[in-house]
Tab-separated table of C-alpha atoms in Angstrom:
chain	number	residue	atom	x	y	z
A	231	MET	CA	-9.136	-12.569	-31.110
A	232	THR	CA	-6.136	-13.978	-31.986
A	233	HIS	CA	-3.445	-15.135	-28.983
A	234	ASP	CA	0.576	-14.000	-29.039
A	235	PHE	CA	2.287	-15.560	-26.230
A	236	VAL	CA	5.407	-17.354	-24.539
A	237	HIS	CA	4.389	-18.710	-21.333
A	238	GLU	CA	7.289	-20.240	-18.739
A	239	SER	CA	6.529	-22.009	-15.521
A	240	ARG	CA	8.643	-21.830	-12.490
A	241	PRO	CA	10.129	-24.364	-10.903
A	242	GLY	CA	9.599	-24.844	-7.469
A	243	ARG	CA	7.354	-26.311	-4.413
A	244	VAL	CA	4.532	-24.225	-2.168
A	245	VAL	CA	3.161	-25.590	0.643
A	246	PHE	CA	0.572	-23.582	2.301
A	247	ALA	CA	-1.715	-24.315	5.032
A	248	VAL	CA	-2.877	-22.518	8.741
A	249	GLY	CA	0.258	-24.537	10.383
A	250	ALA	CA	2.379	-24.982	7.251
A	251	ALA	CA	5.464	-24.436	9.727
A	252	SER	CA	5.238	-27.060	11.260
A	253	ARG	CA	6.138	-29.440	8.288
A	254	LEU	CA	9.205	-27.516	7.543
A	255	ALA	CA	11.437	-30.305	9.185
A	256	GLY	CA	9.719	-32.527	6.724
A	257	GLU	CA	10.228	-30.509	3.576
A	258	VAL	CA	14.051	-29.656	4.560
A	259	GLU	CA	14.388	-33.648	5.077
A	260	ARG	CA	12.290	-34.036	1.885
A	261	LEU	CA	15.731	-31.708	0.028
A	262	GLY	CA	18.063	-33.575	1.902
A	263	LEU	CA	19.873	-30.660	3.619
A	264	ARG	CA	21.796	-30.856	6.766
A	265	ARG	CA	23.409	-28.099	6.952
A	266	LEU	CA	21.572	-24.492	6.759
A	267	ILE	CA	22.259	-21.376	7.411
A	268	VAL	CA	19.024	-19.512	8.682
A	269	LEU	CA	18.840	-15.828	7.334
A	270	CYS	CA	16.625	-13.520	9.326
A	271	THR	CA	16.601	-9.586	10.355
A	272	PRO	CA	17.556	-8.919	13.878
A	273	GLU	CA	13.932	-8.514	15.107
A	274	GLN	CA	13.381	-11.970	13.960
A	275	ALA	CA	15.600	-14.079	15.433
A	276	GLU	CA	13.465	-15.057	18.452
A	277	LEU	CA	11.052	-16.797	15.982
A	278	ALA	CA	13.414	-18.172	13.952
A	279	ALA	CA	14.821	-19.746	16.605
A	280	GLU	CA	11.537	-20.957	17.411
A	281	LEU	CA	10.485	-22.433	14.279
A	282	THR	CA	13.888	-24.194	13.184
A	283	ALA	CA	13.795	-25.960	16.818
A	284	PRO	CA	12.429	-29.214	15.577
A	285	LEU	CA	15.523	-29.097	12.600
A	286	GLY	CA	17.857	-29.814	15.479
A	287	ASP	CA	21.404	-30.147	14.389
A	288	ARG	CA	20.767	-29.256	10.728
A	289	ILE	CA	20.357	-26.054	11.622
A	290	ALA	CA	24.299	-24.738	11.297
A	291	ALA	CA	24.158	-21.266	12.252
A	292	LEU	CA	21.256	-18.430	12.625
A	293	HIS	CA	22.632	-15.687	10.811
A	294	PRO	CA	19.946	-12.829	12.253
A	295	HIS	CA	21.388	-9.753	10.391
A	296	ALA	CA	19.155	-8.958	6.988
A	297	THR	CA	18.543	-5.572	6.580
A	298	PRO	CA	16.286	-3.484	3.896
A	299	HIS	CA	17.318	-3.534	0.243
A	300	VAL	CA	20.148	-5.994	0.955
A	301	PRO	CA	23.476	-3.778	1.002
A	302	VAL	CA	26.763	-5.834	-0.367
A	303	ALA	CA	28.803	-5.673	2.559
A	304	VAL	CA	26.009	-7.109	4.343
A	305	ALA	CA	25.647	-9.927	1.814
A	306	ALA	CA	29.185	-10.191	1.677
A	307	THR	CA	29.367	-11.174	5.269
A	308	ALA	CA	26.702	-13.765	4.960
A	309	VAL	CA	28.103	-15.384	1.865
A	310	ALA	CA	31.252	-15.584	3.920
A	311	ARG	CA	29.795	-17.264	6.833
A	312	SER	CA	27.935	-19.618	4.597
A	313	ARG	CA	31.013	-20.873	2.966
A	314	GLU	CA	32.950	-21.091	6.785
A	315	ILE	CA	30.486	-23.167	8.527
A	316	GLY	CA	29.760	-25.316	5.272
A	317	ALA	CA	25.931	-24.745	5.003
A	318	ASP	CA	24.193	-26.913	1.950
A	319	GLY	CA	21.094	-24.577	2.168
A	320	CYS	CA	19.888	-21.412	2.837
A	321	LEU	CA	16.702	-21.041	5.205
A	322	ALA	CA	14.694	-17.736	4.918
A	323	ILE	CA	12.197	-16.563	7.427
A	324	GLY	CA	10.980	-13.523	7.383
A	325	GLY	CA	9.846	-11.021	4.886
A	326	GLY	CA	11.862	-9.023	1.538
A	327	SER	CA	15.109	-8.312	3.599
A	328	SER	CA	15.288	-11.782	4.768
A	329	ILE	CA	14.844	-13.509	1.328
A	330	GLY	CA	16.636	-11.068	-0.139
A	331	LEU	CA	19.888	-12.128	1.952
A	332	ALA	CA	19.298	-15.794	1.483
A	333	LYS	CA	19.494	-14.864	-2.184
A	334	ALA	CA	22.717	-13.312	-2.412
A	335	ILE	CA	23.707	-16.220	-0.835
A	336	ALA	CA	22.603	-18.307	-3.386
A	337	LYS	CA	23.681	-16.098	-6.185
A	338	ASP	CA	26.833	-16.515	-4.847
A	339	THR	CA	27.140	-20.210	-4.009
A	340	GLY	CA	24.356	-22.139	-5.772
A	341	LEU	CA	23.053	-23.090	-2.481
A	342	PRO	CA	19.332	-24.026	-2.217
A	343	VAL	CA	16.694	-21.628	-0.694
A	344	VAL	CA	13.774	-22.729	1.547
A	345	ALA	CA	11.947	-19.567	2.215
A	346	VAL	CA	9.234	-18.980	5.147
A	347	PRO	CA	7.535	-15.813	4.364
A	348	THR	CA	6.355	-13.726	7.254
A	349	THR	CA	4.656	-10.337	5.563
A	350	TYR	CA	3.157	-10.513	1.819
A	351	ALA	CA	6.645	-9.391	-0.033
A	352	GLY	CA	6.138	-12.215	-2.446
A	353	SER	CA	9.876	-12.176	-3.793
A	354	GLU	CA	10.009	-15.777	-1.924
A	355	MET	CA	8.337	-16.651	-5.783
A	356	THR	CA	10.860	-15.027	-7.851
A	357	PRO	CA	14.666	-15.520	-9.874
A	358	ILE	CA	14.657	-11.862	-9.225
A	359	TRP	CA	18.077	-10.861	-6.961
A	360	GLY	CA	19.040	-7.287	-5.857
A	361	LEU	CA	21.407	-5.523	-3.952
A	362	THR	CA	22.627	-2.151	-2.725
A	363	ASP	CA	25.701	-0.157	-3.181
A	364	GLY	CA	26.822	3.653	-2.662
A	365	GLY	CA	23.532	4.625	-3.338
A	366	ARG	CA	22.398	2.402	-5.881
A	367	LYS	CA	20.465	-0.785	-6.098
A	368	THR	CA	20.924	-2.930	-8.841
A	369	THR	CA	19.042	-6.354	-9.218
A	370	GLY	CA	19.031	-9.292	-11.661
A	371	ARG	CA	17.504	-12.577	-12.703
A	372	ASP	CA	18.947	-16.077	-12.411
A	373	PRO	CA	17.433	-19.306	-11.833
A	374	ARG	CA	19.659	-20.241	-8.464
A	375	VAL	CA	18.364	-17.767	-6.398
A	376	LEU	CA	15.216	-19.122	-6.618
A	377	PRO	CA	13.830	-20.989	-3.678
A	378	SER	CA	13.257	-24.811	-4.084
A	379	THR	CA	10.387	-24.951	-1.434
A	380	VAL	CA	7.944	-22.159	-0.272
A	381	VAL	CA	6.406	-23.046	3.373
A	382	TYR	CA	3.318	-20.097	3.844
A	383	ASP	CA	1.820	-20.346	6.891
A	384	PRO	CA	-0.990	-17.281	7.765
A	385	ARG	CA	-0.061	-17.945	11.584
A	386	LEU	CA	2.759	-16.004	11.193
A	387	THR	CA	1.395	-13.107	9.440
A	388	LEU	CA	-0.729	-12.559	12.570
A	389	THR	CA	1.858	-10.216	14.563
A	390	LEU	CA	2.653	-8.228	11.285
A	391	PRO	CA	1.377	-5.261	12.421
A	392	THR	CA	-1.621	-4.040	10.597
A	393	ALA	CA	0.224	-1.090	9.054
A	394	LEU	CA	3.111	-2.616	7.419
A	395	SER	CA	0.120	-5.216	6.677
A	396	VAL	CA	-1.327	-2.716	4.522
A	397	THR	CA	1.252	-1.410	3.293
A	398	SER	CA	3.056	-5.056	2.219
A	399	GLY	CA	-0.376	-5.678	0.475
A	400	VAL	CA	-0.370	-3.083	-1.752
A	401	ASN	CA	3.459	-3.720	-2.355
A	402	ALA	CA	2.260	-7.480	-3.662
A	403	LEU	CA	-0.228	-5.468	-5.617
A	404	ALA	CA	2.174	-3.104	-7.712
A	405	HIS	CA	3.618	-6.671	-8.567
A	406	ALA	CA	0.095	-8.211	-9.840
A	407	ALA	CA	-1.137	-5.123	-11.470
A	408	GLU	CA	2.237	-4.540	-13.545
A	409	ALA	CA	2.040	-7.990	-14.119
A	410	LEU	CA	-1.104	-7.276	-15.989
A	411	TYR	CA	0.357	-4.887	-18.377
A	412	ALA	CA	3.985	-6.625	-19.149
A	413	PRO	CA	5.161	-7.283	-22.394
A	414	ASP	CA	5.905	-10.684	-21.639
A	415	GLY	CA	2.127	-11.837	-20.075
A	416	SER	CA	0.455	-14.751	-20.716
A	417	PRO	CA	-3.217	-15.557	-20.613
A	418	ILE	CA	-1.996	-17.799	-17.130
A	419	THR	CA	-0.151	-14.424	-15.400
A	420	ALA	CA	-3.124	-12.543	-16.607
A	421	LEU	CA	-5.869	-14.519	-14.523
A	422	MET	CA	-3.230	-14.714	-11.370
A	423	ALA	CA	-2.771	-11.247	-11.134
A	424	ALA	CA	-6.252	-10.405	-11.735
A	425	GLU	CA	-7.397	-12.840	-8.593
A	426	SER	CA	-4.132	-11.449	-6.376
A	427	ALA	CA	-5.331	-7.900	-6.924
A	428	ARG	CA	-9.038	-9.283	-6.246
A	429	ALA	CA	-7.742	-11.051	-3.049
A	430	LEU	CA	-5.709	-8.540	-1.568
A	431	ALA	CA	-7.946	-5.927	-2.408
A	432	ALA	CA	-10.995	-7.463	-0.257
A	433	ALA	CA	-8.571	-8.833	2.303
A	434	LEU	CA	-6.770	-5.583	3.306
A	435	PRO	CA	-9.491	-3.969	4.902
A	436	ARG	CA	-10.237	-6.850	6.718
A	437	VAL	CA	-6.994	-7.327	8.146
A	438	ALA	CA	-6.855	-3.770	9.305
A	439	ALA	CA	-10.500	-4.065	11.448
A	440	ASP	CA	-9.001	-7.767	12.852
A	441	PRO	CA	-5.732	-8.116	12.398
A	442	HIS	CA	-6.405	-12.058	14.073
A	443	ASP	CA	-9.017	-12.686	11.480
A	444	LEU	CA	-6.796	-15.656	9.875
A	445	ASP	CA	-9.284	-16.078	7.031
A	446	ALA	CA	-8.375	-12.719	5.686
A	447	ARG	CA	-4.789	-13.322	6.578
A	448	SER	CA	-5.262	-16.338	4.355
A	449	GLU	CA	-7.070	-14.810	1.434
A	450	ALA	CA	-3.879	-11.711	2.176
A	451	LEU	CA	-1.186	-14.221	2.104
A	452	TYR	CA	-2.822	-16.204	-0.899
A	453	GLY	CA	-3.190	-12.919	-2.768
A	454	ALA	CA	0.693	-12.271	-2.128
A	455	TRP	CA	1.633	-15.871	-3.314
A	456	LEU	CA	0.123	-15.279	-6.593
A	457	ALA	CA	1.509	-11.876	-6.829
A	458	GLY	CA	5.132	-13.247	-6.207
A	459	SER	CA	4.410	-15.815	-9.075
A	460	VAL	CA	3.436	-13.420	-11.160
A	461	LEU	CA	6.564	-11.305	-10.727
A	462	GLY	CA	8.766	-13.622	-11.162
A	463	ALA	CA	7.525	-14.853	-14.586
A	464	THR	CA	7.151	-11.156	-16.266
A	465	THR	CA	8.823	-8.051	-16.980
A	466	MET	CA	7.818	-5.148	-14.384
A	467	SER	CA	7.821	-1.716	-15.274
A	468	LEU	CA	7.969	1.887	-14.335
A	469	HIS	CA	6.530	1.521	-10.948
A	470	HIS	CA	9.179	-1.164	-10.044
A	471	LYS	CA	12.195	0.770	-11.453
A	472	LEU	CA	10.517	4.142	-9.330
A	473	CYS	CA	10.890	2.494	-6.286
A	474	HIS	CA	14.265	0.726	-6.759
A	475	ILE	CA	15.644	4.031	-7.629
A	476	LEU	CA	14.030	5.112	-4.639
A	477	GLY	CA	14.836	2.806	-2.058
A	478	GLY	CA	18.477	2.295	-3.000
A	479	THR	CA	19.282	6.317	-3.107
A	480	PHE	CA	16.934	7.451	-0.102
A	481	ASP	CA	16.935	3.981	1.523
A	482	LEU	CA	13.207	4.554	1.885
A	483	PRO	CA	11.459	1.769	3.540
A	484	HIS	CA	10.423	-0.681	1.102
A	485	ALA	CA	6.845	-1.955	1.376
A	486	GLU	CA	5.173	1.831	1.936
A	487	THR	CA	7.132	3.642	-0.821
A	488	HIS	CA	5.081	1.224	-3.451
A	489	THR	CA	2.308	1.864	-1.256
A	490	ALA	CA	2.973	5.815	-2.139
A	491	VAL	CA	4.072	5.481	-5.654
A	492	LEU	CA	1.823	2.373	-7.632
A	493	PRO	CA	-1.833	4.958	-7.485
A	494	HIS	CA	0.318	7.140	-9.088
A	495	VAL	CA	1.782	5.396	-11.510
A	496	LEU	CA	-1.466	3.350	-12.379
A	497	ALA	CA	-3.169	6.335	-12.978
A	498	PHE	CA	-0.215	7.543	-15.550
A	499	ASN	CA	-0.197	3.922	-17.337
A	500	LEU	CA	-3.768	2.552	-17.417
A	501	PRO	CA	-5.240	4.633	-20.097
A	502	ALA	CA	-2.790	2.805	-22.640
A	503	ALA	CA	-3.183	-0.398	-21.437
A	504	PRO	CA	-7.182	-0.875	-21.638
A	505	ARG	CA	-7.348	-4.690	-20.588
A	506	ALA	CA	-4.877	-4.144	-17.529
A	507	ARG	CA	-7.623	-1.044	-16.532
A	508	ALA	CA	-10.912	-3.430	-17.218
A	509	ALA	CA	-9.093	-6.539	-15.140
A	510	LEU	CA	-8.038	-3.732	-12.554
A	511	ARG	CA	-11.383	-2.329	-12.412
A	512	ASN	CA	-13.415	-5.666	-12.104
A	513	ALA	CA	-11.138	-6.821	-9.138
A	514	PHE	CA	-11.195	-3.199	-7.314
A	515	GLY	CA	-15.529	-2.896	-8.257
A	516	ALA	CA	-14.248	0.880	-8.985
A	517	GLY	CA	-14.336	2.518	-12.162
A	518	ASP	CA	-10.599	4.613	-11.593
A	519	PRO	CA	-8.837	1.973	-10.198
A	520	ALA	CA	-5.797	4.354	-9.793
A	521	ALA	CA	-7.645	6.664	-7.536
A	522	HIS	CA	-9.679	3.395	-5.943
A	523	LEU	CA	-6.412	2.206	-4.612
A	524	PHE	CA	-4.763	5.571	-3.696
A	525	ARG	CA	-8.426	6.124	-1.019
A	526	LEU	CA	-8.444	2.516	0.157
A	527	ALA	CA	-4.733	2.974	0.971
A	528	ASP	CA	-5.487	5.911	2.881
A	529	ASP	CA	-8.129	5.388	4.506
A	530	LEU	CA	-6.177	1.807	6.078
A	531	GLY	CA	-3.701	4.197	7.569
A	532	ALA	CA	-1.190	4.313	5.399
A	533	ASP	CA	1.608	7.327	4.661
A	534	MET	CA	0.987	8.111	1.005
A	535	SER	CA	3.347	10.881	0.859
A	536	LEU	CA	7.214	10.331	-0.218
A	537	LYS	CA	8.030	13.432	1.776
A	538	SER	CA	6.903	11.878	5.067
A	539	LEU	CA	9.053	8.856	4.173
A	540	GLY	CA	12.089	10.217	3.973
A	541	MET	CA	12.474	11.111	0.413
A	542	PRO	CA	13.825	15.071	-0.033
A	543	ALA	CA	12.105	17.769	-1.941
A	544	ASP	CA	15.167	18.275	-3.818
A	545	GLY	CA	15.691	14.397	-4.568
A	546	VAL	CA	13.111	14.402	-7.590
A	547	ASP	CA	16.232	15.616	-9.638
A	548	THR	CA	18.024	12.728	-9.049
A	549	VAL	CA	14.821	9.807	-9.481
A	550	VAL	CA	14.633	12.087	-12.859
A	551	ALA	CA	17.802	11.459	-14.108
A	552	GLN	CA	17.979	7.561	-13.031
A	553	ALA	CA	14.205	7.027	-14.424
A	554	LEU	CA	15.947	8.026	-17.863
A	555	SER	CA	19.114	6.958	-17.825
A	556	ALA	CA	18.396	3.528	-18.992
A	557	PRO	CA	15.080	1.832	-20.744
A	558	TYR	CA	12.397	-0.468	-19.587
A	559	ALA	CA	8.754	-2.026	-20.329
A	560	ASN	CA	6.788	-0.019	-19.745
A	561	PRO	CA	2.907	0.385	-21.571
A	562	ARG	CA	3.429	4.400	-22.679
A	563	PRO	CA	6.469	6.365	-23.260
A	564	VAL	CA	7.223	7.974	-19.918
A	565	THR	CA	8.989	11.944	-20.675
A	566	GLU	CA	10.781	13.926	-17.831
A	567	HIS	CA	7.328	16.105	-17.358
A	568	ASP	CA	5.554	12.785	-17.012
A	569	LEU	CA	7.668	11.782	-14.169
A	570	ARG	CA	8.028	15.374	-12.068
A	571	ILE	CA	4.350	15.127	-12.148
A	572	MET	CA	4.018	11.697	-10.610
A	573	LEU	CA	6.900	12.049	-7.965
A	574	GLY	CA	5.392	15.605	-7.337
A	575	ASN	CA	2.013	14.029	-6.612
A	576	ALA	CA	3.352	11.338	-4.670
A	577	LEU	CA	5.844	13.240	-2.881
A	578	THR	CA	2.863	15.428	-1.713
A	579	GLY	CA	0.856	12.788	-1.336
A	580	SER	CA	-2.210	13.948	-3.524
A	581	CYS	CA	-4.908	11.668	-5.103
A	582	PRO	CA	-4.335	10.646	-8.424
A	583	THR	CA	-6.873	10.933	-11.225
A	584	GLU	CA	-6.367	8.685	-13.973
A	585	ASP	CA	-4.112	10.893	-17.334
A	586	THR	CA	-5.882	10.640	-20.023
């Protein structure tokens, strides 16, 4: 077999350990940051204050106003606040909402980002930003938004509710799965994606069985780190396109939407991506990766119906129109008929079978 690929390593420092949050002050010192704006959701303000207390006067402001999908108005307020206090860096504590808000600031100001993830979102490892305006989500790539340092501490995920742990983990798994058939993948990203899928599929049932199992939490976070890394290094395909449309248009919950959609996209794409299918079969220990993933998430309590998540039945037309309006990479061509079948099955939450 001959090889033909381009692989570009992303800059950035990763600190991964149980108790790594205690090293945060040292990591901030290492970067020479003196006036940080701390980004988090309102629900995590107390945690953010606790984690940043050792940084003392290096914290210029706590800004607990992150919201899902990063609305442009929320981003503009955060950018203005960072300028008002003369911030020289952003410290994001939380999941995709908090990290996304820090990226919005970095995109406009060039400030460096330090991320402390508390979910399995993976966005902390990517140069991808996203903003929502008027029911439309726009994404792009900018090296300035890639965090300079990411501090992973599995202890911070112990309080992540079981239901969100499952959907957040499947959200990460989506990054790994699509990286396996990305047009710009490489042997390195393929190895990382396959290991990510293995780790997450093995860890999530253990996390659901015992949310305080630190070894299981560590394995899940490890898988999420790998998933985020390949998300940042490859081009995502149909699954991420659909989820961005669904989230931006109907304000559906991010991780839950990824969980409900992914099995249906895999059932459609994997027959046209034999290497990806083989890798996921091996990672899951199952002959039909799409159906296995659906049953796994369903058994662990995830809601597999987009209708239950808030998507209106007549919303399919809107999603189909948006998905067909802009080209994107995918292992096989996608028609209006294909989209209607996938979205219809995801809307009702029926278990997919591979489209052969």
